[in-house]
């Protein structure tokens, strides 16, 4: 069973964002699987690198749309994004430097971020974008 299962309960009603979220879940599942089989830095570092890049790419999509439509909670949401990027970048740097004892905290962080950020903060924009007619 996958670490995180995509389900409609995670949908935010905007196809572009849902597609991004699905890709992030897929990368997180690969990372989780690699950690649980005891993969070392050479395997983990590229996946984490991909996660950092895709995270920045996805947050850019959301923030661009928020700015375009003057989403009222943009600043608050951007702050959360910036903190998540800093954290995932920090994990990536630690793995690159050979630190492997971060596995459990990384797994906890992935779930916290992907599930909780989407289910709480991202869900807050569902009505807003829906009323703007964005799907
Ligand atoms: Fe989908 Fe705000 O990240």
GROMACS .gro file of N, CA and C and ligand atoms in nm:
model
  408
    1UNK      N    1   0.084  -0.120   0.000
    1UNK     CA    2   0.000   0.000   0.000
    1UNK      C    3   0.088   0.126   0.000
    2UNK      N    4   0.043   0.223  -0.076
    2UNK     CA    5   0.123   0.346  -0.087
    2UNK      C    6   0.124   0.421   0.045
    3UNK      N    7   0.228   0.496   0.065
    3UNK     CA    8   0.244   0.579   0.185
    3UNK      C    9   0.129   0.681   0.194
    4UNK      N   10   0.107   0.750   0.083
    4UNK     CA   11  -0.006   0.843   0.076
    4UNK      C   12  -0.091   0.801  -0.044
    5UNK      N   13  -0.218   0.780  -0.021
    5UNK     CA   14  -0.307   0.744  -0.132
    5UNK      C   15  -0.384   0.867  -0.177
    6UNK      N   16  -0.379   0.891  -0.307
    6UNK     CA   17  -0.458   1.002  -0.359
    6UNK      C   18  -0.605   0.962  -0.353
    7UNK      N   19  -0.687   1.054  -0.310
    7UNK     CA   20  -0.831   1.028  -0.316
    7UNK      C   21  -0.900   1.161  -0.345
    8UNK      N   22  -1.026   1.154  -0.383
    8UNK     CA   23  -1.099   1.276  -0.415
    8UNK      C   24  -1.106   1.371  -0.296
    9UNK      N   25  -1.091   1.317  -0.176
    9UNK     CA   26  -1.096   1.405  -0.059
    9UNK      C   27  -0.979   1.505  -0.061
   10UNK      N   28  -0.875   1.475  -0.140
   10UNK     CA   29  -0.762   1.568  -0.150
   10UNK      C   30  -0.781   1.670  -0.262
   11UNK      N   31  -0.884   1.651  -0.342
   11UNK     CA   32  -0.903   1.742  -0.456
   11UNK      C   33  -0.935   1.884  -0.410
   12UNK      N   34  -0.874   1.981  -0.481
   12UNK     CA   35  -0.904   2.121  -0.450
   12UNK      C   36  -0.989   2.184  -0.560
   13UNK      N   37  -1.032   2.102  -0.655
   13UNK     CA   38  -1.126   2.150  -0.756
   13UNK      C   39  -1.064   2.225  -0.873
   14UNK      N   40  -0.933   2.238  -0.874
   14UNK     CA   41  -0.863   2.304  -0.986
   14UNK      C   42  -0.771   2.199  -1.047
   15UNK      N   43  -0.794   2.164  -1.174
   15UNK     CA   44  -0.723   2.050  -1.232
   15UNK      C   45  -0.571   2.066  -1.226
   16UNK      N   46  -0.523   2.185  -1.260
   16UNK     CA   47  -0.378   2.207  -1.259
   16UNK      C   48  -0.318   2.176  -1.121
   17UNK      N   49  -0.386   2.222  -1.016
   17UNK     CA   50  -0.333   2.201  -0.880
   17UNK      C   51  -0.346   2.054  -0.840
   18UNK      N   52  -0.460   1.993  -0.876
   18UNK     CA   53  -0.476   1.851  -0.844
   18UNK      C   54  -0.368   1.768  -0.914
   19UNK      N   55  -0.340   1.801  -1.041
   19UNK     CA   56  -0.235   1.727  -1.113
   19UNK      C   57  -0.100   1.745  -1.046
   20UNK      N   58  -0.071   1.869  -1.005
   20UNK     CA   59   0.055   1.895  -0.932
   20UNK      C   60   0.060   1.814  -0.802
   21UNK      N   61  -0.051   1.817  -0.728
   21UNK     CA   62  -0.055   1.745  -0.600
   21UNK      C   63  -0.035   1.595  -0.620
   22UNK      N   64  -0.095   1.542  -0.727
   22UNK     CA   65  -0.078   1.398  -0.755
   22UNK      C   66   0.068   1.367  -0.782
   23UNK      N   67   0.134   1.454  -0.856
   23UNK     CA   68   0.277   1.432  -0.886
   23UNK      C   69   0.360   1.440  -0.757
   24UNK      N   70   0.325   1.536  -0.670
   24UNK     CA   71   0.398   1.548  -0.543
   24UNK      C   72   0.378   1.424  -0.457
   25UNK      N   73   0.256   1.373  -0.455
   25UNK     CA   74   0.227   1.250  -0.379
   25UNK      C   75   0.308   1.134  -0.437
   26UNK      N   76   0.316   1.129  -0.569
   26UNK     CA   77   0.393   1.022  -0.634
   26UNK      C   78   0.541   1.029  -0.596
   27UNK      N   79   0.597   1.149  -0.598
   27UNK     CA   80   0.739   1.165  -0.560
   27UNK      C   81   0.757   1.127  -0.412
   28UNK      N   82   0.664   1.173  -0.327
   28UNK     CA   83   0.674   1.142  -0.184
   28UNK      C   84   0.664   0.991  -0.160
   29UNK      N   85   0.579   0.923  -0.236
   29UNK     CA   86   0.566   0.778  -0.221
   29UNK      C   87   0.696   0.707  -0.262
   30UNK      N   88   0.758   0.756  -0.369
   30UNK     CA   89   0.886   0.697  -0.411
   30UNK      C   90   0.993   0.719  -0.305
   31UNK      N   91   0.992   0.840  -0.251
   31UNK     CA   92   1.091   0.871  -0.147
   31UNK      C   93   1.069   0.783  -0.024
   32UNK      N   94   0.944   0.771   0.015
   32UNK     CA   95   0.910   0.688   0.130
   32UNK      C   96   0.954   0.543   0.108
   33UNK      N   97   0.924   0.490  -0.011
   33UNK     CA   98   0.962   0.351  -0.042
   33UNK      C   99   1.114   0.335  -0.037
   34UNK      N  100   1.184   0.433  -0.089
   34UNK     CA  101   1.331   0.425  -0.089
   34UNK      C  102   1.385   0.428   0.053
   35UNK      N  103   1.325   0.511   0.137
   35UNK     CA  104   1.370   0.519   0.277
   35UNK      C  105   1.343   0.387   0.348
   36UNK      N  106   1.224   0.331   0.326
   36UNK     CA  107   1.187   0.210   0.402
   36UNK      C  108   1.270   0.087   0.360
   37UNK      N  109   1.323   0.088   0.238
   37UNK     CA  110   1.411  -0.025   0.203
   37UNK      C  111   1.557   0.006   0.235
   38UNK      N  112   1.578   0.117   0.304
   38UNK     CA  113   1.713   0.147   0.352
   38UNK      C  114   1.807   0.205   0.249
   39UNK      N  115   1.749   0.271   0.147
   39UNK     CA  116   1.835   0.331   0.043
   39UNK      C  117   1.924   0.439   0.103
   40UNK      N  118   2.038   0.455   0.042
   40UNK     CA  119   2.134   0.552   0.092
   40UNK      C  120   2.131   0.679   0.006
   41UNK      N  121   2.223   0.766   0.042
   41UNK     CA  122   2.228   0.899  -0.016
   41UNK      C  123   2.219   0.902  -0.169
   42UNK      N  124   2.288   0.809  -0.237
   42UNK     CA  125   2.292   0.812  -0.384
   42UNK      C  126   2.153   0.795  -0.445
   43UNK      N  127   2.065   0.723  -0.373
   43UNK     CA  128   1.929   0.703  -0.423
   43UNK      C  129   1.837   0.815  -0.374
   44UNK      N  130   1.852   0.850  -0.246
   44UNK     CA  131   1.761   0.949  -0.186
   44UNK      C  132   1.782   1.091  -0.239
   45UNK      N  133   1.908   1.128  -0.259
   45UNK     CA  134   1.938   1.267  -0.297
   45UNK      C  135   1.867   1.310  -0.426
   46UNK      N  136   1.872   1.229  -0.535
   46UNK     CA  137   1.803   1.274  -0.656
   46UNK      C  138   1.651   1.285  -0.640
   47UNK      N  139   1.592   1.195  -0.558
   47UNK     CA  140   1.446   1.202  -0.539
   47UNK      C  141   1.411   1.329  -0.460
   48UNK      N  142   1.492   1.356  -0.358
   48UNK     CA  143   1.467   1.477  -0.279
   48UNK      C  144   1.486   1.603  -0.362
   49UNK      N  145   1.584   1.597  -0.450
   49UNK     CA  146   1.609   1.709  -0.540
   49UNK      C  147   1.486   1.733  -0.630
   50UNK      N  148   1.431   1.622  -0.677
   50UNK     CA  149   1.310   1.629  -0.760
   50UNK      C  150   1.195   1.689  -0.679
   51UNK      N  151   1.185   1.648  -0.554
   51UNK     CA  152   1.080   1.698  -0.467
   51UNK      C  153   1.094   1.850  -0.446
   52UNK      N  154   1.216   1.895  -0.422
   52UNK     CA  155   1.239   2.039  -0.404
   52UNK      C  156   1.196   2.114  -0.530
   53UNK      N  157   1.242   2.065  -0.645
   53UNK     CA  158   1.211   2.134  -0.770
   53UNK      C  159   1.061   2.134  -0.800
   54UNK      N  160   0.996   2.020  -0.778
   54UNK     CA  161   0.854   2.013  -0.810
   54UNK      C  162   0.771   2.095  -0.711
   55UNK      N  163   0.818   2.101  -0.588
   55UNK     CA  164   0.750   2.182  -0.486
   55UNK      C  165   0.752   2.329  -0.528
   56UNK      N  166   0.868   2.377  -0.569
   56UNK     CA  167   0.882   2.517  -0.609
   56UNK      C  168   0.794   2.543  -0.733
   57UNK      N  169   0.795   2.447  -0.826
   57UNK     CA  170   0.715   2.457  -0.948
   57UNK      C  171   0.565   2.467  -0.913
   58UNK      N  172   0.519   2.379  -0.826
   58UNK     CA  173   0.377   2.378  -0.788
   58UNK      C  174   0.337   2.505  -0.711
   59UNK      N  175   0.420   2.544  -0.615
   59UNK     CA  176   0.387   2.663  -0.538
   59UNK      C  177   0.380   2.785  -0.631
   60UNK      N  178   0.464   2.787  -0.732
   60UNK     CA  179   0.460   2.894  -0.831
   60UNK      C  180   0.325   2.898  -0.902
   61UNK      N  181   0.271   2.781  -0.933
   61UNK     CA  182   0.139   2.775  -0.997
   61UNK      C  183   0.033   2.837  -0.906
   62UNK      N  184   0.031   2.792  -0.781
   62UNK     CA  185  -0.072   2.842  -0.689
   62UNK      C  186  -0.056   2.992  -0.665
   63UNK      N  187   0.067   3.033  -0.639
   63UNK     CA  188   0.089   3.175  -0.605
   63UNK      C  189   0.059   3.265  -0.725
   64UNK      N  190   0.092   3.219  -0.845
   64UNK     CA  191   0.063   3.297  -0.966
   64UNK      C  192  -0.086   3.318  -0.982
   65UNK      N  193  -0.162   3.212  -0.961
   65UNK     CA  194  -0.308   3.220  -0.975
   65UNK      C  195  -0.366   3.308  -0.863
   66UNK      N  196  -0.312   3.293  -0.743
   66UNK     CA  197  -0.361   3.376  -0.631
   66UNK      C  198  -0.339   3.525  -0.658
   67UNK      N  199  -0.223   3.557  -0.712
   67UNK     CA  200  -0.193   3.698  -0.741
   67UNK      C  201  -0.282   3.748  -0.854
   68UNK      N  202  -0.298   3.664  -0.954
   68UNK     CA  203  -0.380   3.702  -1.070
   68UNK      C  204  -0.523   3.737  -1.030
   69UNK      N  205  -0.577   3.660  -0.932
   69UNK     CA  206  -0.717   3.680  -0.892
   69UNK      C  207  -0.730   3.752  -0.757
   70UNK      N  208  -0.618   3.807  -0.708
   70UNK     CA  209  -0.618   3.882  -0.582
   70UNK      C  210  -0.678   3.801  -0.466
   71UNK      N  211  -0.627   3.680  -0.449
   71UNK     CA  212  -0.673   3.595  -0.339
   71UNK      C  213  -0.640   3.664  -0.205
   72UNK      N  214  -0.740   3.684  -0.119
   72UNK     CA  215  -0.718   3.764   0.002
   72UNK      C  216  -0.615   3.706   0.100
   73UNK      N  217  -0.603   3.574   0.104
   73UNK     CA  218  -0.509   3.514   0.202
   73UNK      C  219  -0.374   3.477   0.136
   74UNK      N  220  -0.343   3.551   0.029
   74UNK     CA  221  -0.219   3.519  -0.044
   74UNK      C  222  -0.094   3.523   0.048
   75UNK      N  223  -0.080   3.631   0.123
   75UNK     CA  224   0.042   3.649   0.204
   75UNK      C  225   0.059   3.534   0.304
   76UNK      N  226  -0.049   3.497   0.368
   76UNK     CA  227  -0.045   3.389   0.468
   76UNK      C  228  -0.006   3.258   0.399
   77UNK      N  229  -0.067   3.231   0.284
   77UNK     CA  230  -0.041   3.107   0.212
   77UNK      C  231   0.104   3.105   0.162
   78UNK      N  232   0.150   3.219   0.112
   78UNK     CA  233   0.288   3.225   0.061
   78UNK      C  234   0.388   3.198   0.173
   79UNK      N  235   0.357   3.250   0.292
   79UNK     CA  236   0.447   3.227   0.406
   79UNK      C  237   0.460   3.078   0.435
   80UNK      N  238   0.346   3.009   0.429
   80UNK     CA  239   0.349   2.863   0.451
   80UNK      C  240   0.432   2.795   0.344
   81UNK      N  241   0.412   2.837   0.219
   81UNK     CA  242   0.490   2.779   0.110
   81UNK      C  243   0.640   2.801   0.133
   82UNK      N  244   0.676   2.925   0.169
   82UNK     CA  245   0.819   2.956   0.187
   82UNK      C  246   0.879   2.870   0.298
   83UNK      N  247   0.801   2.850   0.405
   83UNK     CA  248   0.852   2.768   0.516
   83UNK      C  249   0.868   2.622   0.473
   84UNK      N  250   0.774   2.573   0.391
   84UNK     CA  251   0.783   2.434   0.344
   84UNK      C  252   0.901   2.415   0.249
   85UNK      N  253   0.924   2.514   0.163
   85UNK     CA  254   1.039   2.505   0.072
   85UNK      C  255   1.169   2.503   0.153
   86UNK      N  256   1.177   2.591   0.252
   86UNK     CA  257   1.298   2.596   0.335
   86UNK      C  258   1.322   2.461   0.404
   87UNK      N  259   1.214   2.401   0.449
   87UNK     CA  260   1.226   2.274   0.522
   87UNK      C  261   1.267   2.159   0.429
   88UNK      N  262   1.203   2.151   0.314
   88UNK     CA  263   1.235   2.041   0.223
   88UNK      C  264   1.377   2.060   0.167
   89UNK      N  265   1.415   2.187   0.147
   89UNK     CA  266   1.553   2.215   0.101
   89UNK      C  267   1.653   2.174   0.209
   90UNK      N  268   1.617   2.199   0.334
   90UNK     CA  269   1.706   2.162   0.445
   90UNK      C  270   1.724   2.009   0.452
   91UNK      N  271   1.613   1.935   0.435
   91UNK     CA  272   1.624   1.788   0.433
   91UNK      C  273   1.714   1.745   0.317
   92UNK      N  274   1.695   1.808   0.203
   92UNK     CA  275   1.774   1.773   0.085
   92UNK      C  276   1.923   1.799   0.112
   93UNK      N  277   1.954   1.913   0.172
   93UNK     CA  278   2.094   1.946   0.203
   93UNK      C  279   2.153   1.845   0.301
   94UNK      N  280   2.071   1.805   0.400
   94UNK     CA  281   2.121   1.709   0.499
   94UNK      C  282   2.153   1.575   0.435
   95UNK      N  283   2.064   1.531   0.346
   95UNK     CA  284   2.088   1.402   0.279
   95UNK      C  285   2.211   1.412   0.190
   96UNK      N  286   2.224   1.525   0.120
   96UNK     CA  287   2.341   1.543   0.032
   96UNK      C  288   2.471   1.542   0.111
   97UNK      N  289   2.463   1.592   0.235
   97UNK     CA  290   2.585   1.596   0.316
   97UNK      C  291   2.610   1.462   0.385
   98UNK      N  292   2.526   1.364   0.356
   98UNK     CA  293   2.553   1.228   0.406
   98UNK      C  294   2.480   1.192   0.533
   99UNK      N  295   2.396   1.283   0.584
   99UNK     CA  296   2.321   1.255   0.707
   99UNK      C  297   2.202   1.165   0.673
  100UNK      N  298   2.199   1.047   0.728
  100UNK     CA  299   2.091   0.954   0.692
  100UNK      C  300   1.994   0.932   0.809
  101UNK      N  301   2.026   0.989   0.925
  101UNK     CA  302   1.941   0.965   1.042
  101UNK      C  303   1.814   1.050   1.040
  102UNK      N  304   1.793   1.122   0.933
  102UNK     CA  305   1.675   1.209   0.926
  102UNK      C  306   1.552   1.136   0.875
  103UNK      N  307   1.567   1.010   0.835
  103UNK     CA  308   1.460   0.939   0.764
  103UNK      C  309   1.323   0.950   0.828
  104UNK      N  310   1.315   0.923   0.959
  104UNK     CA  311   1.185   0.923   1.024
  104UNK      C  312   1.123   1.062   1.028
  105UNK      N  313   1.206   1.161   1.058
  105UNK     CA  314   1.152   1.297   1.062
  105UNK      C  315   1.113   1.343   0.921
  106UNK      N  316   1.184   1.296   0.822
  106UNK     CA  317   1.149   1.331   0.685
  106UNK      C  318   1.015   1.270   0.646
  107UNK      N  319   0.995   1.145   0.681
  107UNK     CA  320   0.867   1.079   0.651
  107UNK      C  321   0.751   1.152   0.720
  108UNK      N  322   0.771   1.187   0.846
  108UNK     CA  323   0.667   1.258   0.920
  108UNK      C  324   0.638   1.393   0.854
  109UNK      N  325   0.744   1.458   0.813
  109UNK     CA  326   0.728   1.589   0.749
  109UNK      C  327   0.650   1.578   0.618
  110UNK      N  328   0.682   1.476   0.539
  110UNK     CA  329   0.615   1.458   0.409
  110UNK      C  330   0.464   1.444   0.426
  111UNK      N  331   0.427   1.364   0.523
  111UNK     CA  332   0.284   1.343   0.544
  111UNK      C  333   0.218   1.470   0.597
  112UNK      N  334   0.283   1.530   0.693
  112UNK     CA  335   0.233   1.654   0.752
  112UNK      C  336   0.212   1.759   0.643
  113UNK      N  337   0.311   1.771   0.559
  113UNK     CA  338   0.305   1.873   0.455
  113UNK      C  339   0.201   1.838   0.349
  114UNK      N  340   0.216   1.723   0.288
  114UNK     CA  341   0.131   1.692   0.172
  114UNK      C  342  -0.015   1.675   0.211
  115UNK      N  343  -0.038   1.610   0.321
  115UNK     CA  344  -0.178   1.588   0.358
  115UNK      C  345  -0.233   1.712   0.429
  116UNK      N  346  -0.163   1.758   0.531
  116UNK     CA  347  -0.217   1.869   0.610
  116UNK      C  348  -0.222   2.002   0.535
  117UNK      N  349  -0.118   2.031   0.457
  117UNK     CA  350  -0.121   2.158   0.384
  117UNK      C  351  -0.235   2.158   0.282
  118UNK      N  352  -0.248   2.047   0.210
  118UNK     CA  353  -0.356   2.040   0.110
  118UNK      C  354  -0.492   2.043   0.179
  119UNK      N  355  -0.508   1.961   0.281
  119UNK     CA  356  -0.639   1.947   0.346
  119UNK      C  357  -0.680   2.072   0.424
  120UNK      N  358  -0.582   2.147   0.472
  120UNK     CA  359  -0.617   2.266   0.549
  120UNK      C  360  -0.601   2.392   0.464
  121UNK      N  361  -0.479   2.431   0.436
  121UNK     CA  362  -0.456   2.560   0.370
  121UNK      C  363  -0.503   2.563   0.225
  122UNK      N  364  -0.468   2.459   0.147
  122UNK     CA  365  -0.512   2.462   0.007
  122UNK      C  366  -0.665   2.458  -0.002
  123UNK      N  367  -0.726   2.383   0.085
  123UNK     CA  368  -0.873   2.373   0.080
  123UNK      C  369  -0.941   2.507   0.104
  124UNK      N  370  -0.867   2.598   0.170
  124UNK     CA  371  -0.926   2.730   0.197
  124UNK      C  372  -0.952   2.810   0.070
  125UNK      N  373  -0.879   2.778  -0.039
  125UNK     CA  374  -0.902   2.855  -0.163
  125UNK      C  375  -1.005   2.790  -0.256
  126UNK      N  376  -1.058   2.675  -0.219
  126UNK     CA  377  -1.150   2.603  -0.307
  126UNK      C  378  -1.270   2.690  -0.347
  127UNK      N  379  -1.337   2.748  -0.250
  127UNK     CA  380  -1.455   2.830  -0.279
  127UNK      C  381  -1.419   2.953  -0.362
  128UNK      N  382  -1.306   3.012  -0.323
  128UNK     CA  383  -1.262   3.135  -0.391
  128UNK      C  384  -1.243   3.111  -0.540
  129UNK      N  385  -1.165   3.009  -0.576
  129UNK     CA  386  -1.139   2.983  -0.717
  129UNK      C  387  -1.264   2.929  -0.788
  130UNK      N  388  -1.343   2.855  -0.715
  130UNK     CA  389  -1.466   2.803  -0.772
  130UNK      C  390  -1.558   2.918  -0.814
  131UNK      N  391  -1.568   3.019  -0.727
  131UNK     CA  392  -1.653   3.136  -0.759
  131UNK      C  393  -1.598   3.218  -0.876
  132UNK      N  394  -1.467   3.204  -0.898
  132UNK     CA  395  -1.405   3.273  -1.013
  132UNK      C  396  -1.421   3.191  -1.141
  133UNK      N  397  -1.481   3.072  -1.128
  133UNK     CA  398  -1.504   2.987  -1.244
  133UNK      C  399  -1.384   2.907  -1.289
  134UNK      N  400  -1.286   2.894  -1.200
  134UNK     CA  401  -1.164   2.820  -1.238
  134UNK      C  402  -1.181   2.673  -1.199
  135UNK      N  403  -1.149   2.586  -1.295
  135UNK     CA  404  -1.163   2.443  -1.269
  135UNK      C  405  -1.031   2.373  -1.294
  136LIG    FE1  406  -0.073   2.298  -0.303
  136LIG    FE2  407  -0.041   2.549  -0.121
  136LIG     O1  408   0.022   2.398  -0.195
   0.00000   0.00000   0.00000
